[in-house]
Short mmCIF file of C-alpha atoms in Angstrom, two decimals:
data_model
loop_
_atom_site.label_atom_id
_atom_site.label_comp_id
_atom_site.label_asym_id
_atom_site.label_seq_id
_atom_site.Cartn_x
_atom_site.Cartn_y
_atom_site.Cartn_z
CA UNK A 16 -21.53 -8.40 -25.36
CA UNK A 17 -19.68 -10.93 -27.41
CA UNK A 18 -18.80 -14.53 -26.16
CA UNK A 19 -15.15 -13.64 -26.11
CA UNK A 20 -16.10 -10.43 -24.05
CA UNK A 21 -17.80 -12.06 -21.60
CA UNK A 22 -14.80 -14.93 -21.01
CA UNK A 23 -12.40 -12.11 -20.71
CA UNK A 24 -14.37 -10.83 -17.67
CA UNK A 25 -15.07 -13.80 -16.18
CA UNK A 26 -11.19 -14.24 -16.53
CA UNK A 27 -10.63 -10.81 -14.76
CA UNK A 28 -13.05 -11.39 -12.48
CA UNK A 29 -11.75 -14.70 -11.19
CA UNK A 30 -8.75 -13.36 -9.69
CA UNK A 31 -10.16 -10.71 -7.52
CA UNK A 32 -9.28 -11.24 -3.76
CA UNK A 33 -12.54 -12.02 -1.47
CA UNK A 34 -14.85 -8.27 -0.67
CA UNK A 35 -13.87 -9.00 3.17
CA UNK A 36 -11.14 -10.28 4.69
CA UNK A 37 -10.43 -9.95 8.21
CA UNK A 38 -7.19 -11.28 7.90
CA UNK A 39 -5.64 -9.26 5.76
CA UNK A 40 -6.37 -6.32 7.61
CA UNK A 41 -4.81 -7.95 10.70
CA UNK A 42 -1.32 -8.53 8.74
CA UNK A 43 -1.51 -4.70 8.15
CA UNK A 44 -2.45 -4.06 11.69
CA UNK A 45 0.51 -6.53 13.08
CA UNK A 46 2.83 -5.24 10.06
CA UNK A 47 2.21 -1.19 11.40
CA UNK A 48 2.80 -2.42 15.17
CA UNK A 49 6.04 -4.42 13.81
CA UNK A 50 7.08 -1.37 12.26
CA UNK A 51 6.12 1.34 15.41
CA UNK A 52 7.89 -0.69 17.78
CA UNK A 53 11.11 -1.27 15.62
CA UNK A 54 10.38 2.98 15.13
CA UNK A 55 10.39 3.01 19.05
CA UNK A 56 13.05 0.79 20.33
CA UNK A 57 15.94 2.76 17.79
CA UNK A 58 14.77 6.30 18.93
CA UNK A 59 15.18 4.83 22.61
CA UNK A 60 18.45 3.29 21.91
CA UNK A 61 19.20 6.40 20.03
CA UNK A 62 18.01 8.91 23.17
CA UNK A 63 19.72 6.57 25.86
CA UNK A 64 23.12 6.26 23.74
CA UNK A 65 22.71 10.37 23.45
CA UNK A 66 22.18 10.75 27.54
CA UNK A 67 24.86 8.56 28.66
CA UNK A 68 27.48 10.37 26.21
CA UNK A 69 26.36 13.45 27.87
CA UNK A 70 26.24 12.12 31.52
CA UNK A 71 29.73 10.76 30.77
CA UNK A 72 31.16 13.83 29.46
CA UNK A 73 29.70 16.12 32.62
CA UNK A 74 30.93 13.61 34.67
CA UNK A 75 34.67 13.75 33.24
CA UNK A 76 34.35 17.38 33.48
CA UNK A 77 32.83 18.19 36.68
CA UNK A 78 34.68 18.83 39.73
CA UNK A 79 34.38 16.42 41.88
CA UNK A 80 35.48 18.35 44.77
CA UNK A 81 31.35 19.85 44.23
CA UNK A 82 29.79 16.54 44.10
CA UNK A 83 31.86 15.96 47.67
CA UNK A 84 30.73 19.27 48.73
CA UNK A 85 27.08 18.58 48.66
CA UNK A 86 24.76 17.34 51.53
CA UNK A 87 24.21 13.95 51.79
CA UNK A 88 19.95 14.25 50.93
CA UNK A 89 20.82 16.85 47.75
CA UNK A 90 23.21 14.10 46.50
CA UNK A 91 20.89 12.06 46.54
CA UNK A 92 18.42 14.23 45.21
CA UNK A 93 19.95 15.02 42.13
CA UNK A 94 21.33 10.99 41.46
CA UNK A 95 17.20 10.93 41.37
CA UNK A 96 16.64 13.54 39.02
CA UNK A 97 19.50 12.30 36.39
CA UNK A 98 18.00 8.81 36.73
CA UNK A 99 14.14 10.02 36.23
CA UNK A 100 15.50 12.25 33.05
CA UNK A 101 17.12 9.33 31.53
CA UNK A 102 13.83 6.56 32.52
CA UNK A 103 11.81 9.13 31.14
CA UNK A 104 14.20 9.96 27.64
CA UNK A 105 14.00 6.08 27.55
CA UNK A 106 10.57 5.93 27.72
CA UNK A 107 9.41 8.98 25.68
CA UNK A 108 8.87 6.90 22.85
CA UNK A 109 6.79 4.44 23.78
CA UNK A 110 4.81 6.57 25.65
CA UNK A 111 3.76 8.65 22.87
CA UNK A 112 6.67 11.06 22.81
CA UNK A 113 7.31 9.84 19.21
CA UNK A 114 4.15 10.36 17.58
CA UNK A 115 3.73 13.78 19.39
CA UNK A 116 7.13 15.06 17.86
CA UNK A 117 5.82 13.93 14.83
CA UNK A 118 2.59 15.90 14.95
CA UNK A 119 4.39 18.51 15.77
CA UNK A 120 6.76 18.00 12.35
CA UNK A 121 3.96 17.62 10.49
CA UNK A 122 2.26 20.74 11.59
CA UNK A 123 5.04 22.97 11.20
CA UNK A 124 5.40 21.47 7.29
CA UNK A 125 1.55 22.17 6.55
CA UNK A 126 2.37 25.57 8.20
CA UNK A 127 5.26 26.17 5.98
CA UNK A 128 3.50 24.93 3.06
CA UNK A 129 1.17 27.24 3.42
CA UNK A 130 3.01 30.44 3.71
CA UNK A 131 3.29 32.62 0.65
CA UNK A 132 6.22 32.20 -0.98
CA UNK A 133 8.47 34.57 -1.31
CA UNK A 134 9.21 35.55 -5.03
CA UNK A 135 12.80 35.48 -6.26
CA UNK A 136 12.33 36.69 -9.65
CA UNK A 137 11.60 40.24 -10.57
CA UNK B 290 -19.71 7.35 0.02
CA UNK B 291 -16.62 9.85 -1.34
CA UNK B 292 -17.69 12.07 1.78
CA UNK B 293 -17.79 9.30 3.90
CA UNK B 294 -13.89 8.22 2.37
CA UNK B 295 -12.61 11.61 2.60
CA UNK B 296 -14.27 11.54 6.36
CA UNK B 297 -12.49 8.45 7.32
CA UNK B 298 -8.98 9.98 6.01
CA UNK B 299 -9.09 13.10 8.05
CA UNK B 300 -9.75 10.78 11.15
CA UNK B 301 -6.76 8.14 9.91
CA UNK B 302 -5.27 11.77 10.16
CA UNK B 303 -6.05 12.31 13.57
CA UNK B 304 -5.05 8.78 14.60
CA UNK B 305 -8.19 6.54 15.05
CA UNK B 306 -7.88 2.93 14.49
CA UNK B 307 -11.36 2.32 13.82
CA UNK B 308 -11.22 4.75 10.59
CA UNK B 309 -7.96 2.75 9.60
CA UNK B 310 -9.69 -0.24 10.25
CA UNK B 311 -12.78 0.66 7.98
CA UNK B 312 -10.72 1.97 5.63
CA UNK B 313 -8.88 -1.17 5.04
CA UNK B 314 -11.94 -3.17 4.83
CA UNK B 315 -13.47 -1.02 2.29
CA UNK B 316 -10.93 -0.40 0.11
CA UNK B 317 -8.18 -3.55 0.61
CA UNK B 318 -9.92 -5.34 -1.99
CA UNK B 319 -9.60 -2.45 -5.22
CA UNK B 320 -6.27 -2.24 -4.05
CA UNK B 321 -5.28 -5.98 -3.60
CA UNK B 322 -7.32 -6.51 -6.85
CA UNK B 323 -5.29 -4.00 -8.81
CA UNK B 324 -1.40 -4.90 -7.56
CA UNK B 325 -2.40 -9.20 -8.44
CA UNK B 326 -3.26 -8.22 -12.10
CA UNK B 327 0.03 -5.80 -12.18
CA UNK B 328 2.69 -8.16 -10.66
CA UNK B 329 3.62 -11.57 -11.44
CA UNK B 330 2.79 -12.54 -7.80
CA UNK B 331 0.01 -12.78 -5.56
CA UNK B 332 2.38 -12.47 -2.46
CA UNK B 333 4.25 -9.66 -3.60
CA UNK B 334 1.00 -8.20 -4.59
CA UNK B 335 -0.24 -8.26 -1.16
CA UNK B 336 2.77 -7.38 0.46
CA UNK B 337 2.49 -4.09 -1.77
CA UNK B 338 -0.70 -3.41 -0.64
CA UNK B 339 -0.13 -3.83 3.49
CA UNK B 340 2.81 -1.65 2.27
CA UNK B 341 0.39 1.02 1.06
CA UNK B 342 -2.25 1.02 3.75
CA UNK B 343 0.82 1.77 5.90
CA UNK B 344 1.56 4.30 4.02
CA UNK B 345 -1.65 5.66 4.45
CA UNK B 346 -1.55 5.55 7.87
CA UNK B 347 1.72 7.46 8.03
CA UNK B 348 1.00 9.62 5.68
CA UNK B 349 -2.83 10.68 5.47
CA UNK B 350 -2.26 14.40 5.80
CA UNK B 351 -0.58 14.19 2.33
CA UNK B 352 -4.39 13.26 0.98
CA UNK B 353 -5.30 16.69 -0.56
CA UNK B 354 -8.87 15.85 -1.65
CA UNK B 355 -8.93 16.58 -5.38
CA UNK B 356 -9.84 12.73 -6.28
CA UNK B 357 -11.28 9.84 -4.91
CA UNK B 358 -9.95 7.96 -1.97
CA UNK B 359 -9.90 4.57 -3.95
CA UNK B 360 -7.75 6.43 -6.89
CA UNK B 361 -5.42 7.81 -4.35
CA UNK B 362 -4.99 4.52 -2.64
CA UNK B 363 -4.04 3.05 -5.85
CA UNK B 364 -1.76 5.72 -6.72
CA UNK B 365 0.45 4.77 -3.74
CA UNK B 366 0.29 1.76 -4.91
CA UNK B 367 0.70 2.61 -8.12
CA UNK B 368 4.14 4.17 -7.37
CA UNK B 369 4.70 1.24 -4.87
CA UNK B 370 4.48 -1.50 -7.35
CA UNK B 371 6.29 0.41 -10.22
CA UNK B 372 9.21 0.58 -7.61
CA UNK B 373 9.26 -2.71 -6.63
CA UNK B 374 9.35 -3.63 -10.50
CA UNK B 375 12.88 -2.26 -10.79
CA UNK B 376 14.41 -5.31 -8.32
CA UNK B 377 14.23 -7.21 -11.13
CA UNK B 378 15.57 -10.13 -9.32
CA UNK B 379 13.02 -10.06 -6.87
CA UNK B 380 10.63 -10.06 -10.10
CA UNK B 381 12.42 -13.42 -11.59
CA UNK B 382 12.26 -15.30 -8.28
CA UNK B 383 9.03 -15.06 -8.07
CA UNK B 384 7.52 -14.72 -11.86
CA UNK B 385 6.23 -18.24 -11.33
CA UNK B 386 4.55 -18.24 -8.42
CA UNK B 387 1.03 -17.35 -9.51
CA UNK B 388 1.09 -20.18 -11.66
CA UNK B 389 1.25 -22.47 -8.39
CA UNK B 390 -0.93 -19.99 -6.41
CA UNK B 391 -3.50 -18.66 -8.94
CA UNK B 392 -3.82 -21.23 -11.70
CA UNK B 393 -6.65 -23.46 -9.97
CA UNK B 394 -10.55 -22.48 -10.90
CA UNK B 395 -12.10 -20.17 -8.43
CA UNK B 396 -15.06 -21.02 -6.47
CA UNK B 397 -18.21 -20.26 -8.72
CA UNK B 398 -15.84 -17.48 -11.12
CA UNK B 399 -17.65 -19.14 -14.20
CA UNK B 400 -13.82 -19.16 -16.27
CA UNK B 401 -12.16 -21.82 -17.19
CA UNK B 402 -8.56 -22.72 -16.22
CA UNK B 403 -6.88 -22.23 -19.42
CA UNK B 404 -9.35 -18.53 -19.83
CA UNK B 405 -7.31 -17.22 -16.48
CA UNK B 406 -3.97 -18.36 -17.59
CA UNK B 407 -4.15 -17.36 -20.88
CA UNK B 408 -5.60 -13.63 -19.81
CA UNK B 409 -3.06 -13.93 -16.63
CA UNK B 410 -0.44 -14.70 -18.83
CA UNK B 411 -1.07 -12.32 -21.71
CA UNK B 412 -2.04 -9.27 -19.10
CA UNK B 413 2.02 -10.36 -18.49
CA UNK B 414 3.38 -9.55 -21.66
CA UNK B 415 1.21 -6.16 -21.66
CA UNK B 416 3.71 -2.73 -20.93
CA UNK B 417 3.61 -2.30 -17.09
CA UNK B 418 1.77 1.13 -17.75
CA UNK B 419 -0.69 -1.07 -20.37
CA UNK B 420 -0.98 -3.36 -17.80
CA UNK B 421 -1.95 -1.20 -14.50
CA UNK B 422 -5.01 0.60 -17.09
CA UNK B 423 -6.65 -2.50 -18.10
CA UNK B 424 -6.84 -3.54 -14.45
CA UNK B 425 -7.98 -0.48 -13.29
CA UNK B 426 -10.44 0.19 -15.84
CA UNK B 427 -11.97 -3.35 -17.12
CA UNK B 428 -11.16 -5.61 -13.86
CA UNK B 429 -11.89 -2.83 -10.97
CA UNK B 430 -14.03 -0.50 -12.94
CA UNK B 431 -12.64 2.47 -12.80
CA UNK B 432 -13.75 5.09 -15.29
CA UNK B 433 -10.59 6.19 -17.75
CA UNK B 434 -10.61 9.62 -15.39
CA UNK B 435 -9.95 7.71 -12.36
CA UNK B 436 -7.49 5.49 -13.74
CA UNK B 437 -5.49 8.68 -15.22
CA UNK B 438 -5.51 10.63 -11.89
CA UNK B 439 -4.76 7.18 -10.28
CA UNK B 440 -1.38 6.63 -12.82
CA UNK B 441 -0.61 10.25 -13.12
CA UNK B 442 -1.36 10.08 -16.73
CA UNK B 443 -2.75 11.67 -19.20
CA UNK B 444 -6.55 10.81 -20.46
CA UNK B 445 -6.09 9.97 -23.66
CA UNK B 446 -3.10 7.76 -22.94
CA UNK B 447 -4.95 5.98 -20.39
CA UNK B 448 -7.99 5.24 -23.21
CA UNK B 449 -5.60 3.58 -25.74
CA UNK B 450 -4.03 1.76 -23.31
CA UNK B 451 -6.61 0.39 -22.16
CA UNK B 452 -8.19 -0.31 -25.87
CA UNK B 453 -4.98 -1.81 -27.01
CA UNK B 454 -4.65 -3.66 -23.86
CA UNK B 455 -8.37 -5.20 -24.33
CA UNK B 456 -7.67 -5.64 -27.69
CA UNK B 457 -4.45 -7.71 -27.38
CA UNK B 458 -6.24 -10.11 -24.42
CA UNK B 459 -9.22 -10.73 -26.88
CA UNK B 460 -6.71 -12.14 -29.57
CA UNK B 461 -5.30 -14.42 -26.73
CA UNK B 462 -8.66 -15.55 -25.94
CA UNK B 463 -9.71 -16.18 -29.22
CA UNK B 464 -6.85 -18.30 -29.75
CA UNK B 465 -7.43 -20.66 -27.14
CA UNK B 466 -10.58 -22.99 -27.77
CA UNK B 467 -14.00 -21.73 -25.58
CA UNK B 468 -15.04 -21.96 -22.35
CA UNK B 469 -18.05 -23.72 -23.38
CA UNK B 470 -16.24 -27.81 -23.12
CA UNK B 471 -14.88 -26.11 -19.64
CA UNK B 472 -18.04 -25.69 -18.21
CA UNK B 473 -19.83 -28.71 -19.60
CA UNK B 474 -16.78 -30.98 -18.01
CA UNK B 475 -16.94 -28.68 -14.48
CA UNK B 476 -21.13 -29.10 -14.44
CA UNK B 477 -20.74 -33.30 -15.36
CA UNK B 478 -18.19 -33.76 -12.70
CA UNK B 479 -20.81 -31.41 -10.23
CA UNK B 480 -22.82 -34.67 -11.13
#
């Protein structure tokens, strides 16, 4: 190896980051968390804009003579069951609801990928 | 070690952190090493590659295992870097920046100052695709088949680049004086 070889990989060498570094793999870790929660928080806003629209549009078109018609304990009952259906469309994505729709996206692509495709050519 | 690679993929696949986590600390410097020689700066060079282990960890299923794990990694990047060429603006902001950041003698590198600008500088002028094959291949030590599945190139392409490349930094080096005075000064101020 010539002199001039050798300076050009010293010269390559020298900018090579360090073999470890620790914090480089936390700005990836806090850069993926950044990015999951920002993920999270639109699908919630997203899913919460989506029930309310809903709930307000049954609400403008149910009769309210039903709602005045029910027992006191089922009213109550089903106030419950709208609010735990919109905590839990709220929370769906932070509680993993996200990442398991997108398993399930994923496996139906591989799926499809896989199938034998249909020729359209003679 | 390949095995071991491909292993930790199909568990980024299934979600673990601690595969992530080892993947990052095996491969962050090939990666990080790569993107500094291609782009102008250091910062956008590691901002590329936090871009592509994110990628990865999105994306792992899309691994197919024909190459290596290292050649895929820097094929996102690869693709990452080439895209984030086109803001040329972004490019001219910051074209200067390894000059403040990078210019300064590394700790025990054995090159002098003016060797790492000059190569820095001339690795610069190099075509991008030029460019990205002489730092795979003579600064991370890729063989010419991993750089080509790596760029999506052909071979043979990938060879001459990579001989004109070398041979273009050699003239720049030869033009500048040696690094012999360098190190004398560097070992009499160690005194």
């Amino acid at each position: 190896m010539t002199d001039l070889e050798t300076r050009l990989d010293r010269a390559l060498a020298a900018d090579a980051p360090p073999a470890r570094d620790p914090m480089f793999r936390i700005a990836v870790l806090e850069r993926r968390a950044r990015a999951g929660f920002r993920r999270r928080l639109v699908a919630a806003s997203g899913l919460a804009f989506g029930v309310a629209i809903l709930a307000s549009v049954i609400l403008a078109t149910w009769d309210a003579g039903v709602l005045d018609a029910m027992p006191a304990a089922e009213r109550l009952a089903a106030a419950a069951a709208a609010g735990v259906v919109l905590a839990a469309v709220t929370a769906a994505p932070y509680l993993g609801g996200l990442t398991a729709l997108r398993g399930l996206m994923a496996r139906a692509a591989w799926t499809l990928r896989a199938m034998p495709r249909p020729r359209l050519w003679l | 070690m390949e095995s071991d690679d491909a292993a930790l993929v199909s568990r980024i696949r299934e979600g673990s952190e601690r595969a992530f986590n080892l993947l990052i600390d095996r491969h962050q410097q090939a990666v990080r090493g790569f993107l500094r020689r291609l782009l102008a700066s250091p910062a956008d060079a590691d901002d590329i590659a936090q871009e592509t282990f994110l990628a990865v960890w999105e994306g792992a299923g899309q691994y197919r295992g024909g190459s290596s794990v290292r050649s895929w990694l820097c094929a996102i990047a690869w693709r990452k870097a080439k895209s984030a060429q086109r803001s040329w603006f972004r490019q001219r902001a910051r074209e200067t920046d390894w000059q403040a950041e990078g210019a300064g003698p590394g700790p025990d590198d054995g090159a002098s100052p003016e060797d790492r600008l000059a190569v820095r500088k001339a690795l610069m002028a190099l075509p991008i695709e030029q460019r990205a094959a002489v730092a795979l291949c003579l600064a991370e030590g890729f063989s010419h088949a991993e750089a080509a599945e790596a760029l999506g190139a052909p071979l043979g392409t990938v060879k001459s680049h990579v001989t004109r490349g070398r041979e273009r930094l050699l003239e720049t080096l030869n033009e500048i004086p040696g690094a012999d005075s360098w190190q004398n000064g560097a070992e009499g101020a160690r005194r």
